[in-house]
Coordinates of C-alpha atoms (C1' of nucleotides) in Angstrom, one line a residue:
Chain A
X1 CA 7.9 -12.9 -17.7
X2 CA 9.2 -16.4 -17.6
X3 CA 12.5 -15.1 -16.1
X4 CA 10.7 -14.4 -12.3
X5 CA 11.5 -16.8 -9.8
X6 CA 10.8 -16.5 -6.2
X7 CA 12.4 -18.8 -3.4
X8 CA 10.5 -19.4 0.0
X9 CA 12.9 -18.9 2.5
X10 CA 14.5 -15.9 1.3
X11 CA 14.4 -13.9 4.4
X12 CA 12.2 -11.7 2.4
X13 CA 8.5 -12.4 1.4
X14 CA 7.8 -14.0 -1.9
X15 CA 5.6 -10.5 -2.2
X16 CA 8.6 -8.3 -2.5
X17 CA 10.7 -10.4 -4.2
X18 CA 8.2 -10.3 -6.9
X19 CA 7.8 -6.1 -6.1
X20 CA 11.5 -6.0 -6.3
X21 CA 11.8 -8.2 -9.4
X22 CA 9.1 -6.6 -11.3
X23 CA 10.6 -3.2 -10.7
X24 CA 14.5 -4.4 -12.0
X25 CA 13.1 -5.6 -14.9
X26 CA 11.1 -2.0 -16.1
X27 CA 14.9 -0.6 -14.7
X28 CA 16.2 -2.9 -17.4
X29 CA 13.4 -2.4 -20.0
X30 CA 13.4 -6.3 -19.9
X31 CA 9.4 -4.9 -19.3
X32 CA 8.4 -1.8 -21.0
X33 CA 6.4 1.7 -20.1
X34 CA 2.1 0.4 -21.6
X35 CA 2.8 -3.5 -21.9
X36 CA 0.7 -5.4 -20.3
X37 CA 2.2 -7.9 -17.6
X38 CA 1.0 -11.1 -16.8
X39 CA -2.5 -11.6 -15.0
X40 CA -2.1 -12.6 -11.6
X41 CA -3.5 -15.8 -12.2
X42 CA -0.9 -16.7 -14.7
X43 CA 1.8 -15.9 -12.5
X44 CA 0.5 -17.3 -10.0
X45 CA 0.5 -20.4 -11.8
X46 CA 3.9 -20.0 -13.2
X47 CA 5.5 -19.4 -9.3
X48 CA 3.3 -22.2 -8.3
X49 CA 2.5 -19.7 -5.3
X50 CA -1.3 -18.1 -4.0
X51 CA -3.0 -15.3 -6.6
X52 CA -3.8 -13.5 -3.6
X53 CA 0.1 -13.2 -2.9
X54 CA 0.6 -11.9 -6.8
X55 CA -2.2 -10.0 -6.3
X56 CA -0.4 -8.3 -3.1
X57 CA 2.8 -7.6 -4.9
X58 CA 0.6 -6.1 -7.3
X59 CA -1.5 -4.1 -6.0
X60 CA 2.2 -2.3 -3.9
X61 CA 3.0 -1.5 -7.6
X62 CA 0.4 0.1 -7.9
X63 CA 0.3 2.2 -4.8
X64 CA 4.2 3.3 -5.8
X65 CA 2.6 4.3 -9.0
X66 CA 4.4 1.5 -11.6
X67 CA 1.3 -0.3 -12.2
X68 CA -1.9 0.7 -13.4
X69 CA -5.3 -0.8 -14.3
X70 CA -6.9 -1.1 -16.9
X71 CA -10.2 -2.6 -16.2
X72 CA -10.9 -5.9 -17.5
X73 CA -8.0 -6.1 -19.3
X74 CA -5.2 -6.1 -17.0
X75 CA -2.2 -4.2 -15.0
X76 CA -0.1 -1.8 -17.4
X77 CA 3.0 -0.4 -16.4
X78 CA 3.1 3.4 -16.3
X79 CA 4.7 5.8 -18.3
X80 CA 7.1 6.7 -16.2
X81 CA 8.1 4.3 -14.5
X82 CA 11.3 2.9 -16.1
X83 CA 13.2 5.9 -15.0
X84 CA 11.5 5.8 -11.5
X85 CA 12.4 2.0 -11.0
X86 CA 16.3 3.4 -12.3
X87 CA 16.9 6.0 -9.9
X88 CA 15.1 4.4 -6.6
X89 CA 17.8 1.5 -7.6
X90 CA 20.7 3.3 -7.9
X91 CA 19.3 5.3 -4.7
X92 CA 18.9 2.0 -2.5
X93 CA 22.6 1.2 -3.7
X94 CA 24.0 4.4 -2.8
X95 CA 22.2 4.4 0.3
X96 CA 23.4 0.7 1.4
X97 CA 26.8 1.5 0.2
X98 CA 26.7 3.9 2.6
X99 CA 25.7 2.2 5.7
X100 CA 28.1 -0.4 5.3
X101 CA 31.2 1.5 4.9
X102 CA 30.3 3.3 7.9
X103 CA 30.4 -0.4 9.3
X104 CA 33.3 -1.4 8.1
X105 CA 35.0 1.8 9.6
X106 CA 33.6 1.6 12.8
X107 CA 34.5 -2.2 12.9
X108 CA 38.5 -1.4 12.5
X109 CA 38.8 -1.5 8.8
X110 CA 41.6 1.2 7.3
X111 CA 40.0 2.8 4.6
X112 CA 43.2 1.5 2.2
X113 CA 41.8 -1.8 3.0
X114 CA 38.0 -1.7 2.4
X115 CA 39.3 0.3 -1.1
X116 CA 41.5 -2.7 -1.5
X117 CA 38.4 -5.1 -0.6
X118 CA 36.2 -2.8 -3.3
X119 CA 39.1 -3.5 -6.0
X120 CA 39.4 -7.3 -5.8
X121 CA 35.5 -7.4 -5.9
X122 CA 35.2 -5.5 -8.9
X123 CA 38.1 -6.8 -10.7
X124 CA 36.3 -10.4 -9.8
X125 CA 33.0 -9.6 -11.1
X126 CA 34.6 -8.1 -14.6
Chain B
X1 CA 27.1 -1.9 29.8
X2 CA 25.4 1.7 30.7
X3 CA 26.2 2.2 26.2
X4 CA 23.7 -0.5 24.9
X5 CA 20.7 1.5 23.5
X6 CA 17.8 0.1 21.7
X7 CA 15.6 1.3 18.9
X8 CA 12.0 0.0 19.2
X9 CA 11.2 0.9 15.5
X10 CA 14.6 0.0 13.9
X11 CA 13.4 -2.6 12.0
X12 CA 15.8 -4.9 13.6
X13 CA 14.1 -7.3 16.3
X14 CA 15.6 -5.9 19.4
X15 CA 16.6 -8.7 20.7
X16 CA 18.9 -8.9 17.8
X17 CA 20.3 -5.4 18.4
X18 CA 21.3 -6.5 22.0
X19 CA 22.7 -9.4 20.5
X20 CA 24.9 -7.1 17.6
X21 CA 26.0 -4.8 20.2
X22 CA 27.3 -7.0 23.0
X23 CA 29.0 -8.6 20.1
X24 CA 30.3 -5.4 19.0
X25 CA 31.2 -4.5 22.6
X26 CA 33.2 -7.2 23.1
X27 CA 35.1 -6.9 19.7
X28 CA 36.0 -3.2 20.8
X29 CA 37.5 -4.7 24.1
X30 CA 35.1 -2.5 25.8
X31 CA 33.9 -5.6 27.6
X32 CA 36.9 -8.2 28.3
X33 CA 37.1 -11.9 28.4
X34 CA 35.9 -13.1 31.7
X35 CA 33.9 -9.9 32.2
X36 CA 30.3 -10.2 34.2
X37 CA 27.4 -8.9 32.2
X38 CA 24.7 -7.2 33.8
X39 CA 21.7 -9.4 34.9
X40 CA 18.3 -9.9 32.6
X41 CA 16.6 -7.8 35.6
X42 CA 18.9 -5.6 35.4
X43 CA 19.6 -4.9 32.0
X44 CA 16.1 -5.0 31.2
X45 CA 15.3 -2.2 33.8
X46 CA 18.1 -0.3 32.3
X47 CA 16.5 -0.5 28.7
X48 CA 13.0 -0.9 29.6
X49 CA 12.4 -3.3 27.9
X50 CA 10.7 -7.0 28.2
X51 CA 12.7 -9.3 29.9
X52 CA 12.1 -12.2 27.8
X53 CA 14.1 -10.0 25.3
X54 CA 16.8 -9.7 27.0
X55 CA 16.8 -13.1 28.0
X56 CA 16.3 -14.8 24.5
X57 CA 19.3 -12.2 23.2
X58 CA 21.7 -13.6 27.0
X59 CA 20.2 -17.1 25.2
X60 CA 21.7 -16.8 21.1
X61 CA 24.8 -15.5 22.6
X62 CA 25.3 -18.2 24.7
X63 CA 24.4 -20.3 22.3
X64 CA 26.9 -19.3 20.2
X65 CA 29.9 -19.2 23.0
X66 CA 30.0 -15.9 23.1
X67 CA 28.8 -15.6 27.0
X68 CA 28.7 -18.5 29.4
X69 CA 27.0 -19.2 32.8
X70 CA 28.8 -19.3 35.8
X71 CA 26.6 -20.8 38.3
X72 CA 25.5 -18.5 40.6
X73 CA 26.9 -15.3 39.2
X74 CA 25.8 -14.5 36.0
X75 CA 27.1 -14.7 32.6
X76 CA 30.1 -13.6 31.8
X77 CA 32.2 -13.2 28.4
X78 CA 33.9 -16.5 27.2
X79 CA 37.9 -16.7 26.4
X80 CA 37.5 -16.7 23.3
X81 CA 35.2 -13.9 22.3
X82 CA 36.7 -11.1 21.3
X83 CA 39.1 -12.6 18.6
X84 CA 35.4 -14.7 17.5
X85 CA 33.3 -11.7 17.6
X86 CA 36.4 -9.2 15.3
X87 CA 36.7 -11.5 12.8
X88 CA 33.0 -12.1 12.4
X89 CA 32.3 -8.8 12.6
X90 CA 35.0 -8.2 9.3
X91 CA 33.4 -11.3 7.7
X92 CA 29.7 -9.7 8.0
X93 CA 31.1 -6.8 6.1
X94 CA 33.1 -8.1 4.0
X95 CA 30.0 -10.3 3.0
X96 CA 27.7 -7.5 2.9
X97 CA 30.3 -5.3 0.9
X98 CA 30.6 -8.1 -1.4
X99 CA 26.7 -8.7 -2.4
X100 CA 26.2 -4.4 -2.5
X101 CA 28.9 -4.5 -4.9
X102 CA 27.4 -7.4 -7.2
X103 CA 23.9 -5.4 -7.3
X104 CA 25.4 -2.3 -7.7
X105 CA 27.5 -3.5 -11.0
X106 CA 24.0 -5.5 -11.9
X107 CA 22.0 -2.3 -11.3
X108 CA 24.3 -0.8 -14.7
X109 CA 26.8 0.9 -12.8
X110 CA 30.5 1.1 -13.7
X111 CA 33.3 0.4 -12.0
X112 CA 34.0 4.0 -12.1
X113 CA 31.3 4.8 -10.7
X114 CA 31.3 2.7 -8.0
X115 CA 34.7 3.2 -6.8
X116 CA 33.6 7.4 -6.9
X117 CA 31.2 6.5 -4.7
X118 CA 33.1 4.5 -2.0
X119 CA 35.8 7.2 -2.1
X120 CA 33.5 9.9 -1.5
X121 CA 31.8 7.9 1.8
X122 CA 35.0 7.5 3.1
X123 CA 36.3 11.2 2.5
X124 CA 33.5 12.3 4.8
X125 CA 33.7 9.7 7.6
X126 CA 37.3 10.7 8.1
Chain C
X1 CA -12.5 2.3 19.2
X2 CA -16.2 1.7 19.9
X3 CA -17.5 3.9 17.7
X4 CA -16.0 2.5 14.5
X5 CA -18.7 0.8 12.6
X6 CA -18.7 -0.6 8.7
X7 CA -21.7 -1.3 6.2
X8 CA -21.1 -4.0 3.9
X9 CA -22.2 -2.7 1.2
X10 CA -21.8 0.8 1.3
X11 CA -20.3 0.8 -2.0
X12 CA -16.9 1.5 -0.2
X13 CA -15.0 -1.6 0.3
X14 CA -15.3 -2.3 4.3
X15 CA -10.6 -1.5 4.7
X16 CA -11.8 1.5 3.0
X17 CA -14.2 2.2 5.2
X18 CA -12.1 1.5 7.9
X19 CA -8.9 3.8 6.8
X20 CA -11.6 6.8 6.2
X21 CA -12.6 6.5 10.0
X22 CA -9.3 6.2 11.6
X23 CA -8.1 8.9 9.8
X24 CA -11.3 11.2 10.9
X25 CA -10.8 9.9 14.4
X26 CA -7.0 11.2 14.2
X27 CA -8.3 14.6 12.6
X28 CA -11.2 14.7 15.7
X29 CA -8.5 13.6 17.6
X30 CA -10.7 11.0 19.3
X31 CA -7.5 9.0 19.0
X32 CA -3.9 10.7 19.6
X33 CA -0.6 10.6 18.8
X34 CA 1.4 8.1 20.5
X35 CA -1.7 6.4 21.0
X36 CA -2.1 2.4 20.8
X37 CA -4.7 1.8 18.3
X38 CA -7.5 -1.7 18.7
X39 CA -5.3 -4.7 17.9
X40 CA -6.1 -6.7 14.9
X41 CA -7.6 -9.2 16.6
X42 CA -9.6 -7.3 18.9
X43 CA -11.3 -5.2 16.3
X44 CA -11.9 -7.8 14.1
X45 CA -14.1 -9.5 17.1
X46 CA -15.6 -6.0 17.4
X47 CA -16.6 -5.4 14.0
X48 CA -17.3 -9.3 13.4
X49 CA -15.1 -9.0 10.1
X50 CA -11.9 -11.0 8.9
X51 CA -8.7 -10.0 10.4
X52 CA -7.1 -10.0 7.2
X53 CA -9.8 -7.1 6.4
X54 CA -8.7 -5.5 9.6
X55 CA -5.2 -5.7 8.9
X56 CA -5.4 -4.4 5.7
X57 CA -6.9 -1.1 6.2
X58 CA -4.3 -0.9 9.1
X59 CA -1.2 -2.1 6.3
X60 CA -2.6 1.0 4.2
X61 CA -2.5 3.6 7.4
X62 CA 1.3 2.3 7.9
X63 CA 1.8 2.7 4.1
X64 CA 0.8 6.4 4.5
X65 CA 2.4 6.9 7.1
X66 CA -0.7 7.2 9.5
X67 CA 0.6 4.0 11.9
X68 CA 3.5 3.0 12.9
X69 CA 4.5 -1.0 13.8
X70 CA 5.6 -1.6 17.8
X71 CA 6.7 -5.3 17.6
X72 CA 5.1 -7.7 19.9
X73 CA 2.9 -4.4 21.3
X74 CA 0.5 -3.4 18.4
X75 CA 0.3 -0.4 16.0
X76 CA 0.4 3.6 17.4
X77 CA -0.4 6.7 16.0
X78 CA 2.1 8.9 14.3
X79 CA 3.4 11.8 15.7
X80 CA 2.6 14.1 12.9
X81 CA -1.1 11.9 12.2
X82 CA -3.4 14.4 12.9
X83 CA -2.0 17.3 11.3
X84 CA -1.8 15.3 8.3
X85 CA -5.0 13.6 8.7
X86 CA -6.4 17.2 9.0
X87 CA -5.7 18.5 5.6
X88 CA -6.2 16.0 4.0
X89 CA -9.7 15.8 4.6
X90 CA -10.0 19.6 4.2
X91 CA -8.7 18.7 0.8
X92 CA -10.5 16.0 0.1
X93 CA -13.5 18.2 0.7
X94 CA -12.5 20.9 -1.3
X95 CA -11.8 18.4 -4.4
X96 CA -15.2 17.3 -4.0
X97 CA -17.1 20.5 -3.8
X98 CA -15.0 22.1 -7.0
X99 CA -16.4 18.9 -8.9
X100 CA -20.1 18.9 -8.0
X101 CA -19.9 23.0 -8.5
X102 CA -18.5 22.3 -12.0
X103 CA -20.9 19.5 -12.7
X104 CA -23.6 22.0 -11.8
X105 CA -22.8 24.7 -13.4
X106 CA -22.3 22.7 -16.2
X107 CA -25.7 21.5 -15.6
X108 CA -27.6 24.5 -16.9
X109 CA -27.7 25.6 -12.5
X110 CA -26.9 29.7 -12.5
X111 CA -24.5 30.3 -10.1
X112 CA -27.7 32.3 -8.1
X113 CA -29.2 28.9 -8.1
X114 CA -26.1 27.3 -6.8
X115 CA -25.5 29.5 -3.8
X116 CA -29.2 29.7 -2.9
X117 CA -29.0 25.8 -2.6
X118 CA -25.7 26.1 -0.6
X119 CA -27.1 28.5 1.8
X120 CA -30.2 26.4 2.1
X121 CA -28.3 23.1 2.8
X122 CA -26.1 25.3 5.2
X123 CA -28.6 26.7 7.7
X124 CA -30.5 23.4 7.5
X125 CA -27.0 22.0 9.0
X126 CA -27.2 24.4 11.9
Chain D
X1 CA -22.7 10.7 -31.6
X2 CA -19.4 12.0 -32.6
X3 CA -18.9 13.9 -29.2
X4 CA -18.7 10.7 -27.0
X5 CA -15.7 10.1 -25.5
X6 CA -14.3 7.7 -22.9
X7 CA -11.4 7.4 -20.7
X8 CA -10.6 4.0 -19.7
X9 CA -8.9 5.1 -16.1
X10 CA -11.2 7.3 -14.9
X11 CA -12.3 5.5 -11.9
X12 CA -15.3 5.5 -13.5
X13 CA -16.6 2.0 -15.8
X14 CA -16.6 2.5 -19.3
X15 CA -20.3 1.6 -19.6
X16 CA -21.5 4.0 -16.8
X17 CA -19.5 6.9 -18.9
X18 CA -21.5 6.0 -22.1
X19 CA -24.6 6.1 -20.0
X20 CA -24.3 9.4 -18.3
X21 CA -22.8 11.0 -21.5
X22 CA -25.6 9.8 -23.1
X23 CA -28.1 11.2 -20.3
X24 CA -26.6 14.5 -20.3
X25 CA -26.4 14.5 -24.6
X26 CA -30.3 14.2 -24.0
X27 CA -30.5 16.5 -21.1
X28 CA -28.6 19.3 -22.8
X29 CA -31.0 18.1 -26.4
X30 CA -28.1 17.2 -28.3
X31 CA -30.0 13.8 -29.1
X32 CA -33.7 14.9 -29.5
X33 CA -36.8 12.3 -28.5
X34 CA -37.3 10.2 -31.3
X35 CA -33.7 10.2 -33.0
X36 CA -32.2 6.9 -33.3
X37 CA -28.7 6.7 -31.6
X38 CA -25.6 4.5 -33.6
X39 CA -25.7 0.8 -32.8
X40 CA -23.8 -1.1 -30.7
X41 CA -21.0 -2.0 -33.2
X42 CA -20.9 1.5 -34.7
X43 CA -20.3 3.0 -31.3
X44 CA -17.8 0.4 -30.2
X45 CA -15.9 0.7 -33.4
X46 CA -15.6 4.7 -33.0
X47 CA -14.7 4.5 -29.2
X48 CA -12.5 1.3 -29.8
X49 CA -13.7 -0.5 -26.7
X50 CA -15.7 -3.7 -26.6
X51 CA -19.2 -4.3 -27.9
X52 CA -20.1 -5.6 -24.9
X53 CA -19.4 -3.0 -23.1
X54 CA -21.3 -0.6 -25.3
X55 CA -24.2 -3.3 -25.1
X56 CA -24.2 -3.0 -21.1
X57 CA -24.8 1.4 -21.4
X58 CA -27.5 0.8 -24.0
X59 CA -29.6 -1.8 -22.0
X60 CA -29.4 0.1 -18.9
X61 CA -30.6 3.2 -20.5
X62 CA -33.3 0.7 -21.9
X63 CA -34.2 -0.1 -18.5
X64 CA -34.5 3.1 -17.1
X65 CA -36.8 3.9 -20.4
X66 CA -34.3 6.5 -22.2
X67 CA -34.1 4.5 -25.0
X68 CA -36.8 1.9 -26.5
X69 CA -35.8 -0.7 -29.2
X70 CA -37.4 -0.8 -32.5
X71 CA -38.1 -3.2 -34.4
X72 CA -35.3 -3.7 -37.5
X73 CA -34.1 -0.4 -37.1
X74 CA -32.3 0.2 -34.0
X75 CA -32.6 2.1 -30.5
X76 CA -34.2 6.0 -30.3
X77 CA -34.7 8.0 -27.4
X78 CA -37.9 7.8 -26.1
X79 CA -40.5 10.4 -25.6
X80 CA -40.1 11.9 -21.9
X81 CA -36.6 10.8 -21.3
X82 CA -35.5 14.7 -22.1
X83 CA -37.7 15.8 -19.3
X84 CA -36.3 12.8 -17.5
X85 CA -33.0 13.3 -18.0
X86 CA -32.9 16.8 -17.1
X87 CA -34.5 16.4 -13.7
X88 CA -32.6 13.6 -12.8
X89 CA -29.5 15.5 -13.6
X90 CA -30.6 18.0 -11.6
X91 CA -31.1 15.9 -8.6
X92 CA -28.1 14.2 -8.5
X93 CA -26.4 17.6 -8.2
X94 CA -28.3 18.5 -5.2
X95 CA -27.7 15.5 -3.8
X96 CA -24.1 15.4 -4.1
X97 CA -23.9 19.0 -3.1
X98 CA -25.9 18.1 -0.3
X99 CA -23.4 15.2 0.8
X100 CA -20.1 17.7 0.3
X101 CA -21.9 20.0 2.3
X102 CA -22.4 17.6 5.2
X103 CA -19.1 16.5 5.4
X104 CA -17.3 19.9 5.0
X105 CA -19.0 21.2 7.9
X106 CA -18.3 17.7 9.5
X107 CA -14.7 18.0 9.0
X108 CA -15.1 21.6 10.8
X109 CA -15.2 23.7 8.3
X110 CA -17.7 26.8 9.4
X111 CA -20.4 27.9 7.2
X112 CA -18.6 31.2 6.2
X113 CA -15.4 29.3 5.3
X114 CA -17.1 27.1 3.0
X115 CA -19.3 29.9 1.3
X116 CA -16.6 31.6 0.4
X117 CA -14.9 27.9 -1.1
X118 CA -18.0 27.7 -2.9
X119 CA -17.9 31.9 -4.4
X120 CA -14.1 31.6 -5.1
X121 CA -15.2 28.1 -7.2
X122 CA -18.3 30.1 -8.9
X123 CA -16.1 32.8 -9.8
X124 CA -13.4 30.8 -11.1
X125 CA -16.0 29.1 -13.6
X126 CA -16.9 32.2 -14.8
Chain E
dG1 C1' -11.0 -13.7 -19.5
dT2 C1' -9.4 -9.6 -16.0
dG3 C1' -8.5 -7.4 -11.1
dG4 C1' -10.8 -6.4 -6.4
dT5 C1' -12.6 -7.9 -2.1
dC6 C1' -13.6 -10.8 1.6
dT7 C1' -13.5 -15.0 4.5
dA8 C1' -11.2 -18.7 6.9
dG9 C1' -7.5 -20.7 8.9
dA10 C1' -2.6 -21.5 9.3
dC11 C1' 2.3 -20.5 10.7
dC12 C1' 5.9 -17.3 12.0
dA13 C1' 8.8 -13.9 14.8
dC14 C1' 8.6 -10.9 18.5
dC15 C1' 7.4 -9.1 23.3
Chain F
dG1 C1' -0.6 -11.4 23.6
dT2 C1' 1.0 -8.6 19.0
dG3 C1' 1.4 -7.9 13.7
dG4 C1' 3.1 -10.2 9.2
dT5 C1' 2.7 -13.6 5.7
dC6 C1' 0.8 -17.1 3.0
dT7 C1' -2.7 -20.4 1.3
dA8 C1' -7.3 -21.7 -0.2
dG9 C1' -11.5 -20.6 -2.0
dA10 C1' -15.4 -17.7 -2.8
dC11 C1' -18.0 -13.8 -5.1
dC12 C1' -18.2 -9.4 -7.6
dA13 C1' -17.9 -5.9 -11.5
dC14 C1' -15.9 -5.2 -15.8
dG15 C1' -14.6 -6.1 -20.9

DNA sequence: GTGGTCTAGACCACC
DNA sequence: GTGGTCTAGACCACG
């Protein structure tokens, strides 16, 4: 778990970032379903940041069902939530995707010319 | 400016939504260089809505030489505007495209994929 | 709001106690949809607990989609609140009663036994 | 002592499941007065859970008098604690019932309504 | 050691 | 004024 980071000023607070981080890394299996993350006191430590805050971004896994406890011992991630942490990511894609093609539509854009946009972005990235 | 509608809930402050649409407005030419806006009383009647909104949204545009004051009358749009406002407005998506992109391809999709998707919004917005 | 009251050490932590009230207020419909609920602040003062405690029963209502966020106004009532708030105390109730009926039974109690202590408790009630 | 069984997530503490299994193990004369019950590392080692933990259940049953130490050979159940158990089992049942009673009608369910919960539950058991 | 809860007090954006 | 976020530090139950 030494690959979180969170940055202050991101616009979104350091408690999602670590929700939102948490949950890629179950999409990626970089954390798998039964391990055992890290206390919220280590993390803490490690982001240099409040346990209270950790304990936040914890405690919203667990509401969303990817976390659970296991008293005394620690938070666990759940069986199934690898594939839930897959699909609500490829959902939030679709779903911004969405919202700003309709933008750039609405904004004067041909569609030959956001698909040209899409190409260079994806020829860049490769 | 009887087409500006806010959403309380939107998520969006709604200051900012005035701000976007005015913006917006004037890169449509629906509002024209040298144009008077409607008052903060007034506009703020229209929308009912506090205004101190309206006010602080008259303020950021102002601010950034999208409106200016004309002693006496009001605000009105600045020469510049509309060119400043459509080519922002195509920056912002073209940002916005770029970074959905980049989590999309992070989040294990394919190009293939991706480029089915686009092509699919766009089919149904035309 | 007045009637809201929390024991500290009910065994229910005081948010939870808080979230079980608002939600049987809704049901009662003491408070309504639409409605403006006690500010933070205020019912904090009322209570004479932390606001953080406060706002954390309230964070939970928004979660389930009890409350809903007004910037700069306060938190309201949901529109479909009360019918949800409804059953879910019937079923909350009905959860309960199948596992103390099972627990008796299981208990050696005859079902005879059971009801007589039902209808006992009942007209007691009335 | 085979028929112990726990289940770390059940809302429920470990040690408190040892101690009413226990309870009911008496209550129902599966352990008789007198019989010596496995020791702490015996029990921990079958259950896989901590020592401590099975520690905790056995001194609190100590305390309530269920069990009494003896001397170089272990902990038995003590002489009344059958009786004991039985009657307190008994007890908490009513009391519970009692509870779910009060808040059913409370929630506005009418006395017929939940009778006929409480038949279709009895039934069910059956 | 673990997470859960609560308090106290600060700062922010928004209306 | 409003809610939202974060920090700091305390106490508890549990293993």
């Amino acid at each position: 778990m030494v690959f979180l980071q969170v940055q202050p000023d991101d616009g979104l607070a350091i408690y999602d970032q670590i929700v939102r981080q948490v949950k890629f890394a179950i999409a990626d299996q970089v954390m798998e379903s039964g391990e055992l993350i890290p206390s919220v006191r280590e993390l803490a430590r490690q982001l240099m940041i409040n346990p209270n805050t950790v304990s936040r971004a914890y405690r919203q896994l667990q509401d969303e069902g990817i976390l659970e406890a296991v008293r005394g011992l620690g938070l666990r991630v759940t069986a199934g939530a690898a594939r839930r942490c897959r699909s609500e990511r490829v959902e939030l894609i679709r779903a911004r995707l969405k919202q700003v093609l309709a933008e750039a539509i609405q904004s004067g854009l041909t569609a030959e010319e956001i698909q040209s946009l899409v190409q260079k972005e994806l020829r860049s990235k490769n």
